[in-house]
PDB file of C-alpha atoms in Angstrom:
ATOM      1  CA  MET A  16     164.178 -37.747 -80.411  1.00 67.00           C
ATOM      2  CA  SER A  17     164.906 -39.307 -83.866  1.00 87.00           C
ATOM      3  CA  ILE A  18     164.542 -37.295 -87.024  1.00 92.00           C
ATOM      4  CA  ARG A  19     163.281 -39.052 -90.123  1.00 95.00           C
ATOM      5  CA  GLU A  20     164.833 -37.991 -93.356  1.00 96.00           C
ATOM      6  CA  ILE A  21     162.667 -37.574 -96.439  1.00 97.00           C
ATOM      7  CA  GLN A  22     164.396 -37.248 -99.780  1.00 98.00           C
ATOM      8  CA  ALA A  23     163.408 -34.254-101.924  1.00 98.00           C
ATOM      9  CA  ALA A  24     163.426 -36.577-104.896  1.00 98.00           C
ATOM     10  CA  ALA A  25     160.647 -38.613-103.312  1.00 98.00           C
ATOM     11  CA  ILE A  26     158.550 -35.485-102.924  1.00 98.00           C
ATOM     12  CA  THR A  27     159.180 -34.580-106.561  1.00 98.00           C
ATOM     13  CA  GLU A  28     158.124 -37.994-107.718  1.00 98.00           C
ATOM     14  CA  ALA A  29     154.964 -37.904-105.627  1.00 98.00           C
ATOM     15  CA  VAL A  30     153.915 -34.476-106.825  1.00 98.00           C
ATOM     16  CA  GLU A  31     154.560 -35.481-110.432  1.00 98.00           C
ATOM     17  CA  GLN A  32     152.225 -38.493-110.201  1.00 98.00           C
ATOM     18  CA  LEU A  33     149.619 -36.546-108.216  1.00 98.00           C
ATOM     19  CA  CYS A  34     149.439 -33.799-110.837  1.00 98.00           C
ATOM     20  CA  ILE A  35     148.642 -36.431-113.515  1.00 98.00           C
ATOM     21  CA  GLN A  36     146.278 -38.450-111.306  1.00 97.00           C
ATOM     22  CA  ALA A  37     144.238 -35.481-110.175  1.00 98.00           C
ATOM     23  CA  ASN A  38     143.807 -34.205-113.706  1.00 97.00           C
ATOM     24  CA  ARG A  39     142.643 -37.543-115.039  1.00 96.00           C
ATOM     25  CA  PHE A  40     140.473 -38.994-112.335  1.00 95.00           C
ATOM     26  CA  LEU A  41     137.750 -37.330-110.282  1.00 95.00           C
ATOM     27  CA  PRO A  42     137.721 -38.164-106.544  1.00 96.00           C
ATOM     28  CA  GLU A  43     135.308 -40.999-105.824  1.00 96.00           C
ATOM     29  CA  ASP A  44     133.133 -39.022-103.393  1.00 97.00           C
ATOM     30  CA  ILE A  45     132.434 -36.394-106.158  1.00 97.00           C
ATOM     31  CA  ARG A  46     131.744 -39.066-108.736  1.00 95.00           C
ATOM     32  CA  THR A  47     129.280 -40.672-106.324  1.00 96.00           C
ATOM     33  CA  ALA A  48     127.560 -37.316-105.711  1.00 97.00           C
ATOM     34  CA  GLU A  49     127.213 -36.786-109.473  1.00 96.00           C
ATOM     35  CA  GLU A  50     125.724 -40.255-109.891  1.00 96.00           C
ATOM     36  CA  GLN A  51     123.222 -39.554-107.180  1.00 97.00           C
ATOM     37  CA  ALA A  52     122.359 -36.232-108.848  1.00 97.00           C
ATOM     38  CA  ILE A  53     121.670 -37.984-112.122  1.00 97.00           C
ATOM     39  CA  GLN A  54     119.194 -40.296-110.446  1.00 96.00           C
ATOM     40  CA  ALA A  55     117.495 -37.515-108.529  1.00 96.00           C
ATOM     41  CA  GLU A  56     117.395 -34.837-111.206  1.00 96.00           C
ATOM     42  CA  PRO A  57     113.792 -34.249-112.388  1.00 96.00           C
ATOM     43  CA  TRP A  58     114.546 -31.913-115.330  1.00 95.00           C
ATOM     44  CA  PRO A  59     115.221 -33.922-118.570  1.00 96.00           C
ATOM     45  CA  LEU A  60     117.750 -31.439-120.030  1.00 97.00           C
ATOM     46  CA  ALA A  61     119.575 -31.208-116.668  1.00 97.00           C
ATOM     47  CA  ARG A  62     119.755 -35.001-116.384  1.00 97.00           C
ATOM     48  CA  THR A  63     121.013 -35.298-119.966  1.00 97.00           C
ATOM     49  CA  THR A  64     123.677 -32.679-119.219  1.00 97.00           C
ATOM     50  CA  LEU A  65     124.827 -34.550-116.098  1.00 97.00           C
ATOM     51  CA  GLU A  66     125.025 -37.743-118.147  1.00 97.00           C
ATOM     52  CA  LEU A  67     127.200 -35.996-120.718  1.00 97.00           C
ATOM     53  CA  LEU A  68     129.555 -34.837-117.952  1.00 96.00           C
ATOM     54  CA  ARG A  69     129.717 -38.421-116.717  1.00 96.00           C
ATOM     55  CA  SER A  70     130.561 -39.629-120.215  1.00 96.00           C
ATOM     56  CA  ASN A  71     133.375 -37.097-120.350  1.00 95.00           C
ATOM     57  CA  LEU A  72     134.826 -38.452-117.129  1.00 95.00           C
ATOM     58  CA  ASP A  73     134.651 -42.032-118.476  1.00 95.00           C
ATOM     59  CA  ALA A  74     136.278 -41.075-121.772  1.00 95.00           C
ATOM     60  CA  ALA A  75     139.104 -39.212-119.984  1.00 94.00           C
ATOM     61  CA  ALA A  76     139.843 -42.269-117.765  1.00 91.00           C
ATOM     62  CA  GLU A  77     139.729 -44.668-120.719  1.00 93.00           C
ATOM     63  CA  LYS A  78     141.960 -42.553-122.969  1.00 93.00           C
ATOM     64  CA  GLU A  79     144.206 -41.218-120.177  1.00 92.00           C
ATOM     65  CA  LEU A  80     143.296 -37.639-120.920  1.00 95.00           C
ATOM     66  CA  PRO A  81     142.551 -34.717-118.645  1.00 97.00           C
ATOM     67  CA  ILE A  82     138.957 -34.479-117.382  1.00 96.00           C
ATOM     68  CA  CYS A  83     139.047 -30.737-118.221  1.00 96.00           C
ATOM     69  CA  GLN A  84     141.033 -28.768-120.780  1.00 95.00           C
ATOM     70  CA  ASP A  85     141.865 -26.240-118.073  1.00 97.00           C
ATOM     71  CA  THR A  86     144.312 -28.268-116.002  1.00 97.00           C
ATOM     72  CA  GLY A  87     144.609 -25.293-113.705  1.00 96.00           C
ATOM     73  CA  MET A  88     147.092 -23.915-111.240  1.00 97.00           C
ATOM     74  CA  ALA A  89     148.800 -26.570-109.092  1.00 98.00           C
ATOM     75  CA  CYS A  90     147.611 -25.862-105.583  1.00 98.00           C
ATOM     76  CA  VAL A  91     149.747 -28.055-103.390  1.00 98.00           C
ATOM     77  CA  PHE A  92     149.071 -28.684 -99.692  1.00 98.00           C
ATOM     78  CA  VAL A  93     151.813 -30.272 -97.628  1.00 98.00           C
ATOM     79  CA  GLU A  94     151.328 -31.511 -94.062  1.00 98.00           C
ATOM     80  CA  LEU A  95     154.915 -31.959 -92.880  1.00 98.00           C
ATOM     81  CA  GLY A  96     155.774 -33.753 -89.626  1.00 97.00           C
ATOM     82  CA  GLN A  97     157.847 -31.646 -87.244  1.00 96.00           C
ATOM     83  CA  ASP A  98     160.133 -34.674 -86.733  1.00 96.00           C
ATOM     84  CA  ALA A  99     160.876 -34.934 -90.457  1.00 97.00           C
ATOM     85  CA  HIS A 100     163.811 -33.387 -92.306  1.00 96.00           C
ATOM     86  CA  ILE A 101     163.920 -32.908 -96.050  1.00 97.00           C
ATOM     87  CA  THR A 102     167.268 -33.746 -97.598  1.00 97.00           C
ATOM     88  CA  GLY A 103     168.699 -33.368-101.088  1.00 97.00           C
ATOM     89  CA  GLY A 104     166.948 -30.061-101.806  1.00 97.00           C
ATOM     90  CA  THR A 105     164.305 -27.705-100.509  1.00 97.00           C
ATOM     91  CA  LEU A 106     160.618 -28.395-100.278  1.00 98.00           C
ATOM     92  CA  ARG A 107     159.771 -25.544-102.680  1.00 98.00           C
ATOM     93  CA  GLU A 108     162.252 -26.880-105.281  1.00 98.00           C
ATOM     94  CA  ALA A 109     161.006 -30.396-104.899  1.00 98.00           C
ATOM     95  CA  VAL A 110     157.405 -29.398-105.332  1.00 98.00           C
ATOM     96  CA  ASP A 111     158.019 -27.161-108.342  1.00 98.00           C
ATOM     97  CA  GLU A 112     160.084 -29.796-110.045  1.00 98.00           C
ATOM     98  CA  GLY A 113     157.250 -32.302-109.535  1.00 98.00           C
ATOM     99  CA  VAL A 114     154.718 -29.900-111.037  1.00 98.00           C
ATOM    100  CA  ARG A 115     157.110 -29.251-113.962  1.00 98.00           C
ATOM    101  CA  ARG A 116     157.509 -32.950-114.693  1.00 98.00           C
ATOM    102  CA  GLY A 117     153.917 -33.849-114.118  1.00 98.00           C
ATOM    103  CA  TYR A 118     152.469 -31.194-116.423  1.00 98.00           C
ATOM    104  CA  THR A 119     155.082 -32.041-119.095  1.00 97.00           C
ATOM    105  CA  LYS A 120     154.806 -35.830-118.860  1.00 96.00           C
ATOM    106  CA  GLY A 121     150.993 -35.763-118.609  1.00 96.00           C
ATOM    107  CA  TYR A 122     150.642 -33.339-121.536  1.00 95.00           C
ATOM    108  CA  LEU A 123     148.701 -30.997-119.252  1.00 97.00           C
ATOM    109  CA  ARG A 124     148.023 -27.445-120.294  1.00 97.00           C
ATOM    110  CA  LYS A 125     150.493 -24.879-118.863  1.00 97.00           C
ATOM    111  CA  SER A 126     148.516 -21.859-117.645  1.00 97.00           C
ATOM    112  CA  ILE A 127     150.732 -19.985-115.194  1.00 98.00           C
ATOM    113  CA  THR A 128     152.108 -16.526-115.943  1.00 97.00           C
ATOM    114  CA  GLY A 129     155.275 -15.452-114.176  1.00 96.00           C
ATOM    115  CA  ASP A 130     153.869 -12.000-113.464  1.00 97.00           C
ATOM    116  CA  PRO A 131     150.216 -10.973-113.128  1.00 97.00           C
ATOM    117  CA  LEU A 132     150.549  -7.874-115.331  1.00 98.00           C
ATOM    118  CA  LYS A 133     153.383  -8.743-117.760  1.00 97.00           C
ATOM    119  CA  ARG A 134     151.523 -12.013-118.595  1.00 97.00           C
ATOM    120  CA  GLN A 135     154.430 -14.114-119.790  1.00 97.00           C
ATOM    121  CA  ASN A 136     153.754 -17.825-119.560  1.00 98.00           C
ATOM    122  CA  THR A 137     156.295 -19.812-117.472  1.00 97.00           C
ATOM    123  CA  GLU A 138     155.765 -22.723-119.919  1.00 97.00           C
ATOM    124  CA  ASP A 139     155.912 -25.427-117.263  1.00 97.00           C
ATOM    125  CA  ASN A 140     152.946 -24.465-114.979  1.00 98.00           C
ATOM    126  CA  THR A 141     155.260 -23.432-112.141  1.00 98.00           C
ATOM    127  CA  PRO A 142     155.472 -22.116-109.586  1.00 98.00           C
ATOM    128  CA  ALA A 143     153.037 -24.207-107.555  1.00 98.00           C
ATOM    129  CA  PHE A 144     150.746 -22.482-105.074  1.00 98.00           C
ATOM    130  CA  LEU A 145     152.201 -24.128-101.999  1.00 98.00           C
ATOM    131  CA  THR A 146     150.676 -24.248 -98.532  1.00 98.00           C
ATOM    132  CA  VAL A 147     152.695 -25.922 -95.737  1.00 98.00           C
ATOM    133  CA  GLU A 148     151.409 -26.956 -92.332  1.00 97.00           C
ATOM    134  CA  LEU A 149     153.635 -28.392 -89.603  1.00 97.00           C
ATOM    135  CA  VAL A 150     151.989 -31.313 -87.878  1.00 97.00           C
ATOM    136  CA  PRO A 151     153.029 -33.842 -85.178  1.00 96.00           C
ATOM    137  CA  GLY A 152     155.032 -36.882 -86.224  1.00 95.00           C
ATOM    138  CA  ASP A 153     157.573 -37.560 -89.019  1.00 96.00           C
ATOM    139  CA  GLY A 154     155.361 -38.014 -92.051  1.00 96.00           C
ATOM    140  CA  CYS A 155     154.697 -35.996 -95.149  1.00 98.00           C
ATOM    141  CA  ARG A 156     151.209 -35.852 -96.606  1.00 98.00           C
ATOM    142  CA  ILE A 157     150.882 -34.149-100.008  1.00 98.00           C
ATOM    143  CA  THR A 158     147.681 -33.107-101.699  1.00 98.00           C
ATOM    144  CA  VAL A 159     147.594 -31.665-105.225  1.00 98.00           C
ATOM    145  CA  ALA A 160     144.382 -29.817-106.084  1.00 98.00           C
ATOM    146  CA  PRO A 161     144.496 -28.394-109.626  1.00 98.00           C
ATOM    147  CA  LYS A 162     142.264 -25.285-109.797  1.00 98.00           C
ATOM    148  CA  GLY A 163     140.861 -23.888-112.976  1.00 96.00           C
ATOM    149  CA  ALA A 164     140.258 -20.245-113.627  1.00 97.00           C
ATOM    150  CA  GLY A 165     136.567 -20.470-114.484  1.00 96.00           C
ATOM    151  CA  SER A 166     135.589 -21.315-110.920  1.00 97.00           C
ATOM    152  CA  GLU A 167     138.454 -19.395-109.213  1.00 98.00           C
ATOM    153  CA  ASN A 168     137.442 -16.161-110.945  1.00 98.00           C
ATOM    154  CA  MET A 169     133.937 -16.416-109.448  1.00 98.00           C
ATOM    155  CA  SER A 170     135.212 -16.735-105.892  1.00 98.00           C
ATOM    156  CA  ARG A 171     134.815 -13.808-103.460  1.00 98.00           C
ATOM    157  CA  LEU A 172     135.770 -12.566-100.002  1.00 98.00           C
ATOM    158  CA  ALA A 173     133.983 -10.013 -97.802  1.00 98.00           C
ATOM    159  CA  MET A 174     134.750  -8.361 -94.502  1.00 98.00           C
ATOM    160  CA  LEU A 175     131.309  -8.356 -92.957  1.00 98.00           C
ATOM    161  CA  LYS A 176     130.328  -6.581 -89.766  1.00 98.00           C
ATOM    162  CA  PRO A 177     129.825  -8.850 -86.735  1.00 98.00           C
ATOM    163  CA  ALA A 178     126.231  -7.556 -86.561  1.00 98.00           C
ATOM    164  CA  ASP A 179     125.554  -9.099 -89.930  1.00 98.00           C
ATOM    165  CA  GLY A 180     125.710 -12.488 -88.188  1.00 98.00           C
ATOM    166  CA  VAL A 181     124.846 -15.817 -89.729  1.00 98.00           C
ATOM    167  CA  GLN A 182     122.250 -14.260 -91.992  1.00 98.00           C
ATOM    168  CA  GLY A 183     124.871 -12.038 -93.516  1.00 98.00           C
ATOM    169  CA  VAL A 184     127.077 -15.071 -94.135  1.00 98.00           C
ATOM    170  CA  LYS A 185     124.171 -16.883 -95.832  1.00 98.00           C
ATOM    171  CA  ASP A 186     123.313 -13.833 -97.968  1.00 98.00           C
ATOM    172  CA  PHE A 187     126.905 -13.442 -99.090  1.00 98.00           C
ATOM    173  CA  VAL A 188     127.247 -17.082-100.072  1.00 98.00           C
ATOM    174  CA  LEU A 189     124.026 -17.092-102.045  1.00 98.00           C
ATOM    175  CA  GLU A 190     124.801 -13.819-103.714  1.00 98.00           C
ATOM    176  CA  THR A 191     128.172 -15.190-104.778  1.00 98.00           C
ATOM    177  CA  VAL A 192     126.516 -18.191-106.403  1.00 98.00           C
ATOM    178  CA  ARG A 193     123.882 -16.033-108.037  1.00 98.00           C
ATOM    179  CA  LEU A 194     126.494 -13.684-109.523  1.00 98.00           C
ATOM    180  CA  ALA A 195     128.578 -16.670-110.693  1.00 98.00           C
ATOM    181  CA  GLY A 196     125.641 -18.233-112.613  1.00 97.00           C
ATOM    182  CA  SER A 197     126.899 -20.701-115.198  1.00 97.00           C
ATOM    183  CA  ASN A 198     130.460 -19.323-115.295  1.00 97.00           C
ATOM    184  CA  PRO A 199     132.051 -21.834-112.875  1.00 97.00           C
ATOM    185  CA  CYS A 200     130.639 -24.838-114.805  1.00 97.00           C
ATOM    186  CA  PRO A 201     128.032 -26.166-112.352  1.00 98.00           C
ATOM    187  CA  PRO A 202     127.211 -28.373-110.637  1.00 98.00           C
ATOM    188  CA  ILE A 203     129.580 -26.629-108.240  1.00 98.00           C
ATOM    189  CA  ILE A 204     131.166 -27.449-104.932  1.00 98.00           C
ATOM    190  CA  LEU A 205     131.570 -24.629-102.429  1.00 98.00           C
ATOM    191  CA  GLY A 206     134.410 -24.109 -99.960  1.00 98.00           C
ATOM    192  CA  VAL A 207     133.407 -21.485 -97.383  1.00 98.00           C
ATOM    193  CA  GLY A 208     135.733 -19.883 -94.883  1.00 98.00           C
ATOM    194  CA  VAL A 209     134.337 -18.008 -91.906  1.00 98.00           C
ATOM    195  CA  GLY A 210     136.522 -16.112 -89.410  1.00 98.00           C
ATOM    196  CA  GLY A 211     140.220 -15.691 -89.034  1.00 98.00           C
ATOM    197  CA  SER A 212     141.941 -12.733 -90.710  1.00 98.00           C
ATOM    198  CA  PHE A 213     141.580 -11.483 -94.287  1.00 98.00           C
ATOM    199  CA  ASP A 214     144.202 -13.941 -95.608  1.00 97.00           C
ATOM    200  CA  LYS A 215     143.375 -16.828 -93.258  1.00 98.00           C
ATOM    201  CA  CYS A 216     139.712 -16.731 -94.254  1.00 98.00           C
ATOM    202  CA  ALA A 217     140.594 -17.218 -97.976  1.00 98.00           C
ATOM    203  CA  LEU A 218     142.822 -20.166 -97.031  1.00 98.00           C
ATOM    204  CA  LEU A 219     140.016 -21.706 -94.974  1.00 98.00           C
ATOM    205  CA  ALA A 220     137.701 -21.554 -97.996  1.00 98.00           C
ATOM    206  CA  LYS A 221     140.325 -23.142-100.281  1.00 98.00           C
ATOM    207  CA  HIS A 222     141.152 -25.809 -97.746  1.00 97.00           C
ATOM    208  CA  ALA A 223     137.443 -26.643 -97.348  1.00 98.00           C
ATOM    209  CA  LEU A 224     137.349 -27.909-100.926  1.00 98.00           C
ATOM    210  CA  LEU A 225     139.754 -30.671 -99.892  1.00 98.00           C
ATOM    211  CA  ARG A 226     137.193 -32.259 -97.575  1.00 97.00           C
ATOM    212  CA  PRO A 227     135.285 -35.200 -99.046  1.00 97.00           C
ATOM    213  CA  LEU A 228     131.610 -34.506 -99.761  1.00 97.00           C
ATOM    214  CA  ASP A 229     130.482 -37.284 -97.476  1.00 95.00           C
ATOM    215  CA  CYS A 230     132.304 -35.732 -94.510  1.00 97.00           C
ATOM    216  CA  PRO A 231     130.253 -32.917 -93.002  1.00 98.00           C
ATOM    217  CA  ASN A 232     131.686 -30.385 -90.623  1.00 98.00           C
ATOM    218  CA  PRO A 233     132.316 -32.050 -87.217  1.00 98.00           C
ATOM    219  CA  ASP A 234     130.408 -29.196 -85.507  1.00 98.00           C
ATOM    220  CA  PRO A 235     126.651 -29.946 -85.860  1.00 98.00           C
ATOM    221  CA  TYR A 236     125.888 -26.199 -86.057  1.00 98.00           C
ATOM    222  CA  TYR A 237     128.104 -25.821 -89.148  1.00 98.00           C
ATOM    223  CA  ALA A 238     127.068 -29.190 -90.573  1.00 98.00           C
ATOM    224  CA  SER A 239     123.467 -27.950 -90.483  1.00 98.00           C
ATOM    225  CA  LEU A 240     124.468 -24.710 -92.110  1.00 98.00           C
ATOM    226  CA  GLU A 241     126.275 -26.605 -94.894  1.00 98.00           C
ATOM    227  CA  LYS A 242     123.114 -28.588 -95.655  1.00 98.00           C
ATOM    228  CA  GLU A 243     120.892 -25.497 -95.529  1.00 98.00           C
ATOM    229  CA  LEU A 244     123.144 -23.546 -97.980  1.00 98.00           C
ATOM    230  CA  CYS A 245     123.344 -26.480-100.414  1.00 98.00           C
ATOM    231  CA  GLU A 246     119.556 -26.811-100.455  1.00 98.00           C
ATOM    232  CA  ALA A 247     119.120 -23.067-100.969  1.00 98.00           C
ATOM    233  CA  ILE A 248     121.598 -23.028-103.834  1.00 98.00           C
ATOM    234  CA  ASN A 249     119.887 -25.924-105.596  1.00 98.00           C
ATOM    235  CA  ALA A 250     116.564 -24.181-105.204  1.00 97.00           C
ATOM    236  CA  MET A 251     117.939 -21.341-107.401  1.00 97.00           C
ATOM    237  CA  GLY A 252     117.452 -23.482-110.488  1.00 97.00           C
ATOM    238  CA  ILE A 253     120.733 -22.614-112.209  1.00 98.00           C
ATOM    239  CA  GLY A 254     121.327 -26.267-112.933  1.00 97.00           C
ATOM    240  CA  PRO A 255     124.123 -28.200-114.677  1.00 97.00           C
ATOM    241  CA  GLN A 256     126.134 -25.883-116.934  1.00 96.00           C
ATOM    242  CA  GLY A 257     123.488 -23.201-116.305  1.00 96.00           C
ATOM    243  CA  PHE A 258     120.776 -24.930-118.366  1.00 96.00           C
ATOM    244  CA  GLY A 259     118.347 -25.060-115.456  1.00 97.00           C
ATOM    245  CA  GLY A 260     117.532 -27.842-113.104  1.00 97.00           C
ATOM    246  CA  ALA A 261     117.597 -29.014-109.463  1.00 97.00           C
ATOM    247  CA  THR A 262     121.351 -29.759-109.393  1.00 97.00           C
ATOM    248  CA  THR A 263     123.409 -26.609-109.057  1.00 98.00           C
ATOM    249  CA  CYS A 264     125.526 -27.597-106.105  1.00 98.00           C
ATOM    250  CA  LEU A 265     126.882 -31.022-105.075  1.00 98.00           C
ATOM    251  CA  GLY A 266     128.013 -29.921-101.645  1.00 98.00           C
ATOM    252  CA  VAL A 267     129.075 -27.100 -99.348  1.00 98.00           C
ATOM    253  CA  ALA A 268     131.998 -27.369 -96.935  1.00 98.00           C
ATOM    254  CA  ILE A 269     132.578 -24.760 -94.260  1.00 98.00           C
ATOM    255  CA  GLU A 270     135.735 -24.232 -92.240  1.00 98.00           C
ATOM    256  CA  GLN A 271     135.659 -21.758 -89.336  1.00 98.00           C
ATOM    257  CA  ALA A 272     138.320 -20.109 -87.199  1.00 98.00           C
ATOM    258  CA  PRO A 273     138.480 -17.649 -84.322  1.00 98.00           C
ATOM    259  CA  THR A 274     138.473 -13.988 -85.299  1.00 98.00           C
ATOM    260  CA  HIS A 275     138.751 -10.479 -83.925  1.00 98.00           C
ATOM    261  CA  VAL A 276     135.758  -9.189 -81.939  1.00 98.00           C
ATOM    262  CA  ALA A 277     135.251  -6.481 -84.591  1.00 98.00           C
ATOM    263  CA  CYS A 278     135.564  -8.815 -87.642  1.00 98.00           C
ATOM    264  CA  LEU A 279     133.409 -11.264 -89.555  1.00 98.00           C
ATOM    265  CA  PRO A 280     135.409 -12.368 -92.655  1.00 98.00           C
ATOM    266  CA  VAL A 281     133.669 -14.639 -95.111  1.00 98.00           C
ATOM    267  CA  ALA A 282     135.261 -16.213 -98.188  1.00 98.00           C
ATOM    268  CA  VAL A 283     133.714 -18.427-100.879  1.00 98.00           C
ATOM    269  CA  ASN A 284     135.966 -20.483-103.090  1.00 98.00           C
ATOM    270  CA  ILE A 285     133.953 -22.114-105.849  1.00 98.00           C
ATOM    271  CA  GLY A 286     134.907 -25.453-107.289  1.00 98.00           C
ATOM    272  CA  CYS A 287     133.541 -26.584-110.665  1.00 97.00           C
ATOM    273  CA  HIS A 288     131.977 -29.957-111.455  1.00 96.00           C
ATOM    274  CA  VAL A 289     135.494 -31.363-111.683  1.00 96.00           C
ATOM    275  CA  THR A 290     136.805 -30.204-108.300  1.00 97.00           C
ATOM    276  CA  ARG A 291     140.033 -32.142-108.423  1.00 97.00           C
ATOM    277  CA  ARG A 292     142.365 -33.470-105.667  1.00 98.00           C
ATOM    278  CA  ALA A 293     144.754 -36.366-105.113  1.00 98.00           C
ATOM    279  CA  THR A 294     146.785 -37.243-102.091  1.00 98.00           C
ATOM    280  CA  ALA A 295     149.853 -39.287-101.243  1.00 98.00           C
ATOM    281  CA  GLU A 296     151.742 -39.950 -97.988  1.00 97.00           C
ATOM    282  CA  LEU A 297     155.521 -40.371 -97.709  1.00 96.00           C
TER     283      LEU A 297
END
């Protein structure tokens, strides 16, 4: 068995570029969904609002500026091949240095406090919120998903009873959106985790936001549930930026996992209208 070496410096460079790219350019699938929403939106004020959001995206790309002033916490997902070996430093050090450089070079807002209660800014947006998964092969796939506080603060998790069933899951998701209202800057994207443990469920919800909007859950049961929830959310009439309309949600992505016979964890991670992500492979 041969082990492929990956230089820590290459990881740092990739993360640096991804931080800037993700904050300046919205993923194509989300832009497409927003364009479709503009064409389908029947409420004049809602359509005008969506057009203003599109203009903001265009201006950011043209002027090389962030698409949102909240450039968020750097959520970094690394799929590392089990036949790869990182040399020249640790993965954590490489990722944090990439975030440090990217947020400095890209003039991105630094929003991370070193302690949740003492509230002192780290002044370089580190540490990154790093999730690592070992996968077959010798590659390294890195995704940077900047996450703003407006949508993150509206996210929720519940430990439902198994007897609550699918209706309990639906009710919790819809209640979460109703309580959020305009706070997460709709039109929103929902990542929903169902199953696992308390911590695994939250990760499922976060990870669900990485899936492109045009890729439904591979299980037809959950794909149908995604569609049903999205339609129910749009029927609420919250609309773009909370001004009313038929476009409250651009998409719902569900990830599910096995769980204990006595558990039914459900987590909802809300993404705003600029749900950002960028990926590179080394």
